[in-house]
Coordinates of C-alpha atoms and ligand atoms in Angstrom, one line a residue:
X88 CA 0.0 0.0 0.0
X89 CA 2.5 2.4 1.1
X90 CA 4.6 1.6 -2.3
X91 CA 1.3 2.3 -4.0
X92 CA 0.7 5.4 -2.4
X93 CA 4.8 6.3 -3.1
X94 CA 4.4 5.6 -6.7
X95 CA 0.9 7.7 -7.3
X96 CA 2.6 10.7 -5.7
X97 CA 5.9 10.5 -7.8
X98 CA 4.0 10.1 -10.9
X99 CA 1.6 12.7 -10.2
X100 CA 4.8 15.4 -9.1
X101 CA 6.5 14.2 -12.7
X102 CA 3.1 14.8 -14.5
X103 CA 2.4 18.1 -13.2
X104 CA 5.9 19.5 -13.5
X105 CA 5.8 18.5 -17.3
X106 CA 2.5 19.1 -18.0
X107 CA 0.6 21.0 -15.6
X108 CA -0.4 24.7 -16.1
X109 CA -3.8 25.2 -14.3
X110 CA -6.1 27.6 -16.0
X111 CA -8.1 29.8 -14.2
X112 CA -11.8 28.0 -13.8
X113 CA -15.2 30.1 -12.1
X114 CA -15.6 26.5 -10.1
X115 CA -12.3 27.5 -8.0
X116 CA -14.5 30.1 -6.4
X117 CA -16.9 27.7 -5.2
X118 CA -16.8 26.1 -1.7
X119 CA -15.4 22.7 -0.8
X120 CA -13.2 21.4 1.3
X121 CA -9.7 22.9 1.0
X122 CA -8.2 21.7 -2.3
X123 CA -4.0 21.4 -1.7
X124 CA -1.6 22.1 -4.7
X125 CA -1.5 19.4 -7.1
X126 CA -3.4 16.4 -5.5
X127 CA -6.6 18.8 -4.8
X128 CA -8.7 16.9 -2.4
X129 CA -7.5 13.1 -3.8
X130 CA -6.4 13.0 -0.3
X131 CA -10.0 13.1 1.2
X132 CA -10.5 11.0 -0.8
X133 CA -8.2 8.3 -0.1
X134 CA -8.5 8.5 3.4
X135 CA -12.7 7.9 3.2
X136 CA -13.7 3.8 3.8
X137 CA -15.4 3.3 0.1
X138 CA -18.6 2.3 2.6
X139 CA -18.7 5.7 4.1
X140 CA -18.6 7.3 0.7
X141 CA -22.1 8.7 0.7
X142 CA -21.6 9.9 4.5
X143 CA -18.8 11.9 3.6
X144 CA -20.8 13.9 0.6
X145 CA -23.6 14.3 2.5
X146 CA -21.4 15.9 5.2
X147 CA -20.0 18.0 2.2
X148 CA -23.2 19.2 1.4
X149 CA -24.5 19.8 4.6
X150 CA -21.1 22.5 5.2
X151 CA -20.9 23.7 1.6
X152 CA -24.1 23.8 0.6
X153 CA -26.0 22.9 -2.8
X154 CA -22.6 23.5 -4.7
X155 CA -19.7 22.4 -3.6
X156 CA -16.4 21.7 -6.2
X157 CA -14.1 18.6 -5.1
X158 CA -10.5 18.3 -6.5
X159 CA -9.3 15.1 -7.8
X160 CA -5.7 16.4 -9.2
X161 CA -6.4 18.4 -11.9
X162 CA -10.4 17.5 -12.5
X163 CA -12.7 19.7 -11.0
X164 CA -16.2 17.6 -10.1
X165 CA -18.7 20.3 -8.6
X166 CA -21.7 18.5 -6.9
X167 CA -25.5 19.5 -6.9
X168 CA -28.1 18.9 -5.2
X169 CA -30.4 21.8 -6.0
X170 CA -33.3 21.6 -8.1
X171 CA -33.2 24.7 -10.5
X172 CA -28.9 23.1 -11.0
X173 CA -30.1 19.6 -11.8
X174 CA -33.3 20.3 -13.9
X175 CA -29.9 22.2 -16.3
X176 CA -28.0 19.5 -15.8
X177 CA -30.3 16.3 -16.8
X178 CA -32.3 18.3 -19.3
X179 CA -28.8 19.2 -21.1
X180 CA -29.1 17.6 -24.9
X181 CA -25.4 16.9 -25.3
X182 CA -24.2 16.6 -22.1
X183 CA -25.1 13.1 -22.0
X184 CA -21.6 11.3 -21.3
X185 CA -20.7 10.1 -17.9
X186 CA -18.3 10.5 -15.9
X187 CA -14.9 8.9 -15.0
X188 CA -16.2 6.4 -12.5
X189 CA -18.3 4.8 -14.7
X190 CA -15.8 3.7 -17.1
X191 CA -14.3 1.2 -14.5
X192 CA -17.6 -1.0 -15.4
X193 CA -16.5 -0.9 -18.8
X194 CA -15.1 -4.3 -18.9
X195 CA -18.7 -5.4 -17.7
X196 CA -21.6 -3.4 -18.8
X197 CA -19.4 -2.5 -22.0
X198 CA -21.6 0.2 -24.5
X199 CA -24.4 -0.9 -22.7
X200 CA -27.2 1.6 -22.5
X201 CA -25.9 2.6 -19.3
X202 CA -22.3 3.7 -20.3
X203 CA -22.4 4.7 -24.1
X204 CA -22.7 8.0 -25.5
X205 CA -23.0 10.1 -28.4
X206 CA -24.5 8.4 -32.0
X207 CA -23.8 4.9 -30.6
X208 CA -26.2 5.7 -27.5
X209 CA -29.2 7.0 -29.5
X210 CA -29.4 4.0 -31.9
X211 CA -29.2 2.0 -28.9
X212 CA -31.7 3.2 -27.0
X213 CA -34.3 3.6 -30.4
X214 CA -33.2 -0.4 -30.7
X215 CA -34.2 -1.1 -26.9
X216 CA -37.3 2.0 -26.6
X217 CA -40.0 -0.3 -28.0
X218 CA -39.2 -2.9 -25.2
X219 CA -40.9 -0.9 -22.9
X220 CA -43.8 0.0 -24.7
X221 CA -47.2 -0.2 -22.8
X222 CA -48.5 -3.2 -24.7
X223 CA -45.3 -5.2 -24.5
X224 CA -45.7 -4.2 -20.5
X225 CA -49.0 -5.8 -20.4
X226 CA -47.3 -8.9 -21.8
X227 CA -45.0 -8.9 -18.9
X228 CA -47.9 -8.4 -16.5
X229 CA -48.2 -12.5 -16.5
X230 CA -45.2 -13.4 -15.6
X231 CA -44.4 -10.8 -13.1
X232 CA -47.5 -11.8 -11.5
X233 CA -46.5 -15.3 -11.8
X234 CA -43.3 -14.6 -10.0
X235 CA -45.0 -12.9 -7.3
X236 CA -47.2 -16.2 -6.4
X237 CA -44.3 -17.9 -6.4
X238 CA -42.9 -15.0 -3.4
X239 CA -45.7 -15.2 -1.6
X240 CA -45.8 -19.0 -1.3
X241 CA -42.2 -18.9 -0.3
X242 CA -42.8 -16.3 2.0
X243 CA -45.9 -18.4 3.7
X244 CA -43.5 -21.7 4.0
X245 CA -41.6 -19.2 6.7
X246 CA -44.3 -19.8 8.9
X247 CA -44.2 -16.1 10.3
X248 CA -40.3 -16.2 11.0
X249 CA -38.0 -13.4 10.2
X250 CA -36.6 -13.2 6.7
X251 CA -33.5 -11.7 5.4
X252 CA -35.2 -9.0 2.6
X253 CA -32.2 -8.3 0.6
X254 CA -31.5 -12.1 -0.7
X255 CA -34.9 -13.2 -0.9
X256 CA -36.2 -10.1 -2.7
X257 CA -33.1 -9.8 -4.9
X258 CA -33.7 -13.6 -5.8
X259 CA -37.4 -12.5 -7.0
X260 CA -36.3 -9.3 -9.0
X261 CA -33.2 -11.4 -10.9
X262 CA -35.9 -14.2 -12.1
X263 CA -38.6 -11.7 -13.1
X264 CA -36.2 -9.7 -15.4
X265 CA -34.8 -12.9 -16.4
X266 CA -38.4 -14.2 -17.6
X267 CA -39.7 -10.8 -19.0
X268 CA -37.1 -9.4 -20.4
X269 CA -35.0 -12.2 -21.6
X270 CA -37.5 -14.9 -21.9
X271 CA -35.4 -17.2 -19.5
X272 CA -36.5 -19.3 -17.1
X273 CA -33.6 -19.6 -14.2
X274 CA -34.9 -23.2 -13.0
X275 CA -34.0 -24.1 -9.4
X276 CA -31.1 -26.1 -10.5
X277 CA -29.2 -22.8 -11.0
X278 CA -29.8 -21.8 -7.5
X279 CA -25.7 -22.1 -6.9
X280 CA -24.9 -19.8 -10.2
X281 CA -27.8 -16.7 -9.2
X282 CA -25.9 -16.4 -6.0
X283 CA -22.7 -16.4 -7.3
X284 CA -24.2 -13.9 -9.6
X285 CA -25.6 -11.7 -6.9
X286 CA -22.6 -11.9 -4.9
X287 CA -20.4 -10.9 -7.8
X288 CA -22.5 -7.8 -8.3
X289 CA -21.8 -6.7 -4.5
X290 CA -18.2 -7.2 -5.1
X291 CA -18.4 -5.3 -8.4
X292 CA -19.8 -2.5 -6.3
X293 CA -17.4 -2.3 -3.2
X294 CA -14.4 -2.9 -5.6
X295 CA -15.5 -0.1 -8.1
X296 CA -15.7 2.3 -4.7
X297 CA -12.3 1.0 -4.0
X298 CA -10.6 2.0 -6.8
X299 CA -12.2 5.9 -7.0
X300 CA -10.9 6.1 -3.8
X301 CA -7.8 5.2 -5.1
X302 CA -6.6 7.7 -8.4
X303 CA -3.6 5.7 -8.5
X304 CA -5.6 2.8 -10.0
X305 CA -7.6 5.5 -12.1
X306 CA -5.5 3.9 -14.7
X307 CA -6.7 0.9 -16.4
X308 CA -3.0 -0.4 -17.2
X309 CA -1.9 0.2 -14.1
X310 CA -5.5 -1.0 -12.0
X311 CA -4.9 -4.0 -14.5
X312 CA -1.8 -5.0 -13.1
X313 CA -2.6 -5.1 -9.3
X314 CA -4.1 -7.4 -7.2
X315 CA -7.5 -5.9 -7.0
X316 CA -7.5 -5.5 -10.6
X317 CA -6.6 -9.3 -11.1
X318 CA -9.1 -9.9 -8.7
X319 CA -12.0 -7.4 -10.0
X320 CA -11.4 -9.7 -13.3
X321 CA -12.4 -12.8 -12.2
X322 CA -15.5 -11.2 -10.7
X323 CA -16.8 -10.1 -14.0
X324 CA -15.9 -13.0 -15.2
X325 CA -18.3 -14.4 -13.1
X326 CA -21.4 -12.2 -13.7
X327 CA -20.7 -12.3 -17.4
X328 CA -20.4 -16.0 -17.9
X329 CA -24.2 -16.0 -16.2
X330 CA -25.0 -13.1 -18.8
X331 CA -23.9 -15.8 -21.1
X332 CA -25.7 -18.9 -20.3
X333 CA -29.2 -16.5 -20.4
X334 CA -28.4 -15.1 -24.2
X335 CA -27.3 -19.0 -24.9
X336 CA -30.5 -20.4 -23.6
X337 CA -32.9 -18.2 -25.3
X338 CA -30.7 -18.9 -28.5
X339 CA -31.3 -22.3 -28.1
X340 CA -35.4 -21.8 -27.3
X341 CA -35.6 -19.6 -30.2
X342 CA -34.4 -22.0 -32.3
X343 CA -35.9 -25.0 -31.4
X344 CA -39.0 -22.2 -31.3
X345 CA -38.6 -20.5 -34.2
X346 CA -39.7 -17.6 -31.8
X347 CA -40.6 -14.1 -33.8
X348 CA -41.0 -11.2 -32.2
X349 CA -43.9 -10.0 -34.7
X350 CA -46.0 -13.3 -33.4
X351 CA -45.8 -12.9 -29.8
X352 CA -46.8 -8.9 -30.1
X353 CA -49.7 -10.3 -32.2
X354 CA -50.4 -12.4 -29.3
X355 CA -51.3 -10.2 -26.1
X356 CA -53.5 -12.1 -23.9
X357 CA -51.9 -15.0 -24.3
X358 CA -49.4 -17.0 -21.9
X359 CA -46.5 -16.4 -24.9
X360 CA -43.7 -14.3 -23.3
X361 CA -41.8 -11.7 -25.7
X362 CA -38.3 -10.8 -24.5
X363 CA -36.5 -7.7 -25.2
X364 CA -34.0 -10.2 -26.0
X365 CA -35.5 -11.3 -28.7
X366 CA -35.8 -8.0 -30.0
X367 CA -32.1 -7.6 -29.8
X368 CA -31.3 -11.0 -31.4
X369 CA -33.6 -10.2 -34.4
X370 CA -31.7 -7.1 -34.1
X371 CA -28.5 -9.4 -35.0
X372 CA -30.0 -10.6 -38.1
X373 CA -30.8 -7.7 -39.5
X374 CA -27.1 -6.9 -38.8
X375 CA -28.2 -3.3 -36.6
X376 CA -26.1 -5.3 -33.3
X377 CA -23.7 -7.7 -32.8
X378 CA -23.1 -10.8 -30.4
X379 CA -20.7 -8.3 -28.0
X380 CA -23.6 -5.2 -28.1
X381 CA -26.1 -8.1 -27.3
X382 CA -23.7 -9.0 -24.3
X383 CA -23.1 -5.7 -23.4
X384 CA -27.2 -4.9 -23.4
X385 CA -27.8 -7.9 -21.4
X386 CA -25.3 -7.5 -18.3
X387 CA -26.3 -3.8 -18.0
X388 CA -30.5 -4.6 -18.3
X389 CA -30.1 -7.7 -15.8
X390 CA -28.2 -5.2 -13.5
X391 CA -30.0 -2.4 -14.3
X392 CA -33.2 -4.4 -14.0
X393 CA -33.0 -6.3 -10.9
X394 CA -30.8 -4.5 -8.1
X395 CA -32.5 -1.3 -8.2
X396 CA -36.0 -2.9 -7.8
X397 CA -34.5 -5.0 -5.2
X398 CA -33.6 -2.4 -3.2
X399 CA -36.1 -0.3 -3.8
X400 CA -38.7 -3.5 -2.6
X401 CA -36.3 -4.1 0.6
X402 CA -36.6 -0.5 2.0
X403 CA -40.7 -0.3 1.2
X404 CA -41.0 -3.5 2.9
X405 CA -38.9 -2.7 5.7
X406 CA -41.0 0.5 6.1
X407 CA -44.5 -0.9 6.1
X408 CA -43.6 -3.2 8.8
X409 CA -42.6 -0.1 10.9
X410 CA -46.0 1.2 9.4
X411 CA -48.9 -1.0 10.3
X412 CA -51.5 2.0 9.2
X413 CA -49.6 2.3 5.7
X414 CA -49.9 -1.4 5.4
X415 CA -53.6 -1.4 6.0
X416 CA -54.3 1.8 3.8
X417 CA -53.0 0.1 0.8
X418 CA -54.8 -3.5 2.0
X419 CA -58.1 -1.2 1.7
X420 CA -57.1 0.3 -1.5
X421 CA -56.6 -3.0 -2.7
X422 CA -59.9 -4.7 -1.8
X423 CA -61.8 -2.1 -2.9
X424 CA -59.8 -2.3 -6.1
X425 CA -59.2 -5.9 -6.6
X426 CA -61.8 -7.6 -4.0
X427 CA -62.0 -11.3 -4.1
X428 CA -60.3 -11.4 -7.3
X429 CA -57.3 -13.9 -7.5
X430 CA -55.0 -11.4 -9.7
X431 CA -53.8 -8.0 -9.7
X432 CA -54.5 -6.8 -13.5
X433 CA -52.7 -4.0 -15.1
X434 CA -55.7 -2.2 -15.0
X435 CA -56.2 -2.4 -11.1
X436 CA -52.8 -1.3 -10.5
X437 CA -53.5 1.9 -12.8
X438 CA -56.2 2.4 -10.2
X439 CA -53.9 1.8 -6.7
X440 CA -52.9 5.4 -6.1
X441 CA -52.4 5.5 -2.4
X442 CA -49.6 2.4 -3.2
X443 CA -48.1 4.4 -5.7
X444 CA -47.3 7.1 -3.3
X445 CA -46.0 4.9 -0.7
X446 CA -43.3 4.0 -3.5
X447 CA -42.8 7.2 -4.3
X448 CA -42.4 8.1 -0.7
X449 CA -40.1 5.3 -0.3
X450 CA -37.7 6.4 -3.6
X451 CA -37.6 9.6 -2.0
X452 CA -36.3 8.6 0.9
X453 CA -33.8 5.8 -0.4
X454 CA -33.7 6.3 -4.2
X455 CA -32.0 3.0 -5.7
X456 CA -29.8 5.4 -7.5
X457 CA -28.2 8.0 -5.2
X458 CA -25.9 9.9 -7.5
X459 CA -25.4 10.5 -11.3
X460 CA -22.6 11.6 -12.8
X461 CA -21.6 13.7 -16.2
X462 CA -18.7 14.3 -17.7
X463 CA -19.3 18.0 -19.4
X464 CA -18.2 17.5 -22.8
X465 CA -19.7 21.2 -24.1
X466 CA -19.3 24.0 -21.7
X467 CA -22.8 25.6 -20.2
X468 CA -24.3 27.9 -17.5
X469 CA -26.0 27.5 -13.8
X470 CA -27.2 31.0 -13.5
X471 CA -24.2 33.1 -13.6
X472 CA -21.6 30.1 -13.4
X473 CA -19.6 29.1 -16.1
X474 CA -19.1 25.2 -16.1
X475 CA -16.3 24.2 -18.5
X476 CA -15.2 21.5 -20.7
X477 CA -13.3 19.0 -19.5
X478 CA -15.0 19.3 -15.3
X479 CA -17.4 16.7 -14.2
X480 CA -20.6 17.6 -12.2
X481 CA -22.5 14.9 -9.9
X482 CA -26.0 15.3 -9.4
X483 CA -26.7 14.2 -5.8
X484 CA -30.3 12.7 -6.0
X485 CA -30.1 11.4 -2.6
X486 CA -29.3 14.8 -0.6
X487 CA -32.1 16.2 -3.1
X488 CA -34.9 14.2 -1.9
X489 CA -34.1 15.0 1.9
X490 CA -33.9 19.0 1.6
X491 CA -36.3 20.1 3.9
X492 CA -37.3 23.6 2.2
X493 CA -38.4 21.1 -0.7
X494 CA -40.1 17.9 1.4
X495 CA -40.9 19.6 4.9
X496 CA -40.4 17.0 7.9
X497 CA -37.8 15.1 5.3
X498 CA -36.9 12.6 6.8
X499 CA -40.1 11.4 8.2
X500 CA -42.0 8.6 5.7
X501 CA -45.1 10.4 4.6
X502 CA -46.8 8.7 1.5
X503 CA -49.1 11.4 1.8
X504 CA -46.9 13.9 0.3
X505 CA -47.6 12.4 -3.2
X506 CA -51.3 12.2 -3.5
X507 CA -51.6 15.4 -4.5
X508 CA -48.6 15.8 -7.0
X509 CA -47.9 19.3 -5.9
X510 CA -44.0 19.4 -6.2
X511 CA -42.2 22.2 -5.3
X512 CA -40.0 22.1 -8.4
X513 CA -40.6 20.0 -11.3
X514 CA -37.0 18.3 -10.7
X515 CA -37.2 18.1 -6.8
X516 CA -38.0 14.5 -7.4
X517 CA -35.9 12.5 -9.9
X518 CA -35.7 9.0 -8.7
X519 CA -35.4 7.9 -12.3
X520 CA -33.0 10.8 -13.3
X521 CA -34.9 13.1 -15.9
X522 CA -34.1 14.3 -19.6
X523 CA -33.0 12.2 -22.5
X524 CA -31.0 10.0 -20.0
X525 CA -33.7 9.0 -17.7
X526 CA -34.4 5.2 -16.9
X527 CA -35.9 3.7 -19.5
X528 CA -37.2 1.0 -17.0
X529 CA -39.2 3.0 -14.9
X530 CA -42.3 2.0 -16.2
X531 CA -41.8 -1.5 -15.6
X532 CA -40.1 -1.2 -12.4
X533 CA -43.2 0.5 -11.1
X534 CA -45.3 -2.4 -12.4
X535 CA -43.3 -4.7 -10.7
X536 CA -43.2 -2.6 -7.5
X537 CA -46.5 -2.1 -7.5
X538 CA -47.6 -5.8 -7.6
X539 CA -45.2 -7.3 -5.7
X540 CA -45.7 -4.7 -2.9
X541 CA -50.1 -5.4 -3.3
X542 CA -49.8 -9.2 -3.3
X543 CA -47.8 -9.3 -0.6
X544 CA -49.8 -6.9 1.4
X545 CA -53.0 -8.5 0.7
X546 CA -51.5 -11.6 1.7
X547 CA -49.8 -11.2 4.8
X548 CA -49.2 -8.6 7.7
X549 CA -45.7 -7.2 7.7
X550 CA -43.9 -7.5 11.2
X551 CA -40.6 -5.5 12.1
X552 CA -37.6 -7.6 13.8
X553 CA -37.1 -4.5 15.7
X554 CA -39.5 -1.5 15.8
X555 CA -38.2 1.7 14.3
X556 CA -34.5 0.3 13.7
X557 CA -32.9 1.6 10.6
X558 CA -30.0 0.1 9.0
X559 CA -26.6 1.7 8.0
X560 CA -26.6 2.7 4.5
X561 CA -23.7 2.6 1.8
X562 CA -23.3 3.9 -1.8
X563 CA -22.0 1.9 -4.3
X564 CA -23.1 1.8 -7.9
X565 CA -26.8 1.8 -6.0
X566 CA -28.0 2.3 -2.3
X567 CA -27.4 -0.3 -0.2
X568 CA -28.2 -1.2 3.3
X569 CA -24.9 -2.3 5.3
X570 CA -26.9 -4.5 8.0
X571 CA -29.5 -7.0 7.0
X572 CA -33.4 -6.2 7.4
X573 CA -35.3 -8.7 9.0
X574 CA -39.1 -8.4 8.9
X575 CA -41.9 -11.3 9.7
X576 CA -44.8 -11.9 7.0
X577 CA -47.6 -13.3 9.1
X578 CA -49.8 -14.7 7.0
X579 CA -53.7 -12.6 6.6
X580 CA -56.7 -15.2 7.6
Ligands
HEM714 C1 -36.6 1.3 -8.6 C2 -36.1 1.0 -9.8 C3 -35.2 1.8 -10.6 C4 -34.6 3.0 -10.3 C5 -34.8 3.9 -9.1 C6 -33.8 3.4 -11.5 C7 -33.1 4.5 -11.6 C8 -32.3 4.9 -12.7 C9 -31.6 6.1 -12.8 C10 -31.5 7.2 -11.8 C11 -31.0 6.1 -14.1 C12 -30.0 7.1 -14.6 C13 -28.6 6.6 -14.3 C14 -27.5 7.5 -14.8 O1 -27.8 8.5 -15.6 O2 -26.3 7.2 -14.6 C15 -31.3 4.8 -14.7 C16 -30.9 4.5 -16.0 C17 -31.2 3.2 -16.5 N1 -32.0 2.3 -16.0 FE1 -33.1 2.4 -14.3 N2 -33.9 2.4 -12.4 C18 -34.8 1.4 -11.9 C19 -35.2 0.2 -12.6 C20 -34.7 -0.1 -13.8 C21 -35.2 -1.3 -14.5 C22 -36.2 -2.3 -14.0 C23 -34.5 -1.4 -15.7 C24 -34.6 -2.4 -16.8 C25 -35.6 -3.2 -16.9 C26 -33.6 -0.2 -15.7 C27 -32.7 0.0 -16.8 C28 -32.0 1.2 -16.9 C29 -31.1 1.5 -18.0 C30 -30.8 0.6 -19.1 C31 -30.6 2.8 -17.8 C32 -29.7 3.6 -18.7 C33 -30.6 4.4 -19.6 C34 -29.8 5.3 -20.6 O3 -28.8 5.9 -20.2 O4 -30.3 5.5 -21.7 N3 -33.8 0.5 -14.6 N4 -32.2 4.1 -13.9

């Protein structure tokens, strides 16, 4: 480590006397912590555990204020977390290209959706836009119910004992996106490989937070060539093969199948599943995608697509236990909505508005995606401030969602707050980022929130392991709690 640390400094002092000449920037007025010759603030950096990440900028924040400008050598990254900031920001046409962090998930998410830019980025997303198309959601609406009855009779085998959300929810989230959107079934004989899968995302995550912390291993050649960079391959290795064996098995069923996407559109209504991985291997025959794009697609949707529900299920669930009159608010809404009916139909959950806000409520509070990050590729203006080529800015969702002139009483779990749709700004709310780089899986994320959370609800009554106790939290690529949630399902007579 020290050696490490020895050879960053040397390099840096070599690179800045041949190199360096600072020009003047309008961020170097702004407040931060104090930025030191050279290095900037890489030191503060360095010296913050990757888990306490998101404490430190939230600490930033709470001194500085809604713009602060953090040094890392010669790369100014000024953080926001005002409204009238971010809506410039995420509305920005052509600063769509993120920022250095992101580029260490290269070697996994590739030009995903997630990480491309420019031309390649907007024939992407025109390929993959269509996959989340109202009708196509409907189609998914059998499955993802299907999962769910599959949930709640796991969850009624437990016999009213605690559960461990995270891994059990996480486990329902990774097969749903597997069925829906890649038209694979993940039988119980792959039990060993989702878990591996799982766990390899986690690691992805804290390793990814290991190496900002560390610019020396900013470098790809040089990250490459350590131990943690040996070691962050083999991860990936192990969350792509799985990646693999999905695209490989719906290859196989399409073939044996002769599966077209035209049919199964032509077939709403019917138990025929269309994947969005279809989509992309008829894509590949039309020669608009390759095998590596398809790869690429795949690792960042099954990521994209199953973490951040996960964890945005976990904290709702671990709220509504500390909530019993939440929980029985939405158990009305529901049997007024759905009564005696068996299923939850696309149609009733267009209806369940009180439900609705408690996710909203509960995206506020932990939104699955606490930071965003841009590299600014075409200078532009805040107000009066200049932000240059060449700087990065981070959008700070989370420290947006828990300003108290914007959500009064912030950090109190109100659902109430969005029934009436009153927002104090139009961007004081962004789970789902905004602009021509917002999720394109919201839709179906809230459709799979939103019966998940009503199924279980009308199913059982939600218990805390301990009344009112909230676990650490942690910023990796997505919020994470540190402890496990426990929380009994006791099942409704
Ligand atoms: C509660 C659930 C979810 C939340 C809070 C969430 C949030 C977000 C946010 C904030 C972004 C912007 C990230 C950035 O700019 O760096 C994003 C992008 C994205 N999300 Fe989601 N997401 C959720 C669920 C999903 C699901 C279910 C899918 C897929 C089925 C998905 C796929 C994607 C993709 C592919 C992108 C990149 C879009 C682009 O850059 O064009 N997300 N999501």
């Amino acid at each position: 480590m020290i050696i490490e640390v020895l050879i960053a400094g040397a390099v840096a002092l070599v690179v800045w006397l041949l190199f360096f000449k600072e020009e003047e920037d309008p961020l170097d007025k702004l407040p931060g912590p104090k930025r030191l010759p050279i290095i900037g603030n890489s030191w503060e950096l360095f010296q913050s555990p990757p888990d306490k990440l998101l404490d430190v900028m939230v600490g930033y924040t709470k001194q500085y204020g809604e713009r602060y400008v953090f040094k890392v050598m010669g790369l100014r990254v000024l953080h926001i977390s005002g409204p009238a900031d971010i809506e410039v920001v995420l509305a920005h046409s052509k600063n769509i290209k993120k920022s250095v962090p992101y580029d260490f998930l290269k070697d996994w998410l590739g030009a995903g959706l997630l990480l491309s830019t420019g031309a390649h980025w907007h024939k992407r997303r025109k390929i993959l836009t269509p996959t989340f198309h109202f009708n196509i959601l409907k189609n998914f609406a059998n499955v993802i119910e299907e999962k769910t009855q599959d949930l709640v009779k796991s969850l009624k085998k437990k016999n009213g004992e605690d559960v461990s959300l995270m891994p059990t929810i996480s486990d329902f989230t990774l097969f749903t996106i597997c069925e829906t959107a890649m038209g694979t079934k993940l039988d119980d004989d792959q039990t060993s490989a989702t878990v591996d899968y799982k766990n390899a995302v986690l690691n992805i995550g804290m390793q990814m937070l290991s190496r900002i912390t560390r610019i020396w291993l900013h470098n790809d050649f040089v990250f490459k060539n350590t131990s943690r960079g040996r070691e962050f391959g083999r991860t990936l290795e192990v969350a792509k093969t799985f990646a693999d064996n999905v695209i490989m098995d719906r290859k196989a069923t399409r073939e044996q199948n002769k599966v077209s996407v035209e049919e199964e559109v032509n077939d709403i209504g019917t138990k025929r599943r269309l994947a969005m991985l279809d989509l992309l291997l008829e894509a590949e025959e039309k020669g608009q995608i390759d095998m590596e794009g398809i790869r690429d697609e795949v690792n960042t949707f099954m990521f994209e697509g199953h973490d951040t529900t996960a964890l945005a299920l976990t904290f709702g669930l671990m709220l509504l236990a500390d909530y019993e009159d939440v929980q029985e608010r939405i158990y009305e809404e529901c049997q007024s909505i759905v009564g005696e009916s068996e299923h939850v139909t696309m149609s009733h959950l267009a209806d369940m508005k009180y439900l609705e806000a408690v996710i909203k409520e509960t995206l506020r509070l932990y939104p699955s995606v606490p930071f965003i990050g841009r590299e600014i590729v075409e200078d532009f203006k805040l107000g009066d401030l200049l932000v240059k080529k060449g700087s990065t800015v981070d959008v700070h969702i989370y420290e947006l969602h828990h300003r108290e002139d914007l959500f009064p009483d912030a950090e109190a779990f109100k659902p109430e707050r969005f029934l009436t749709n009153e927002l104090k700004h139009p961007y004081a709310y962004v789970p789902f980022s905004a602009g021509p780089r917002n999720c394109i899986g919201q839709r179906f994320a809230m459709q799979e929130m939103k019966t998940t959370l009503s199924e279980i609800v009308r199913n059982f009554k939600l218990v805390p392991k301990v009344k009112g106790a909230r676990p650490r939290i942690m910023a990796d690529l997505v919020l994470r709690p540190v402890d496990p949630i426990y929380v009994k399902f006791i099942p409704r007579k």
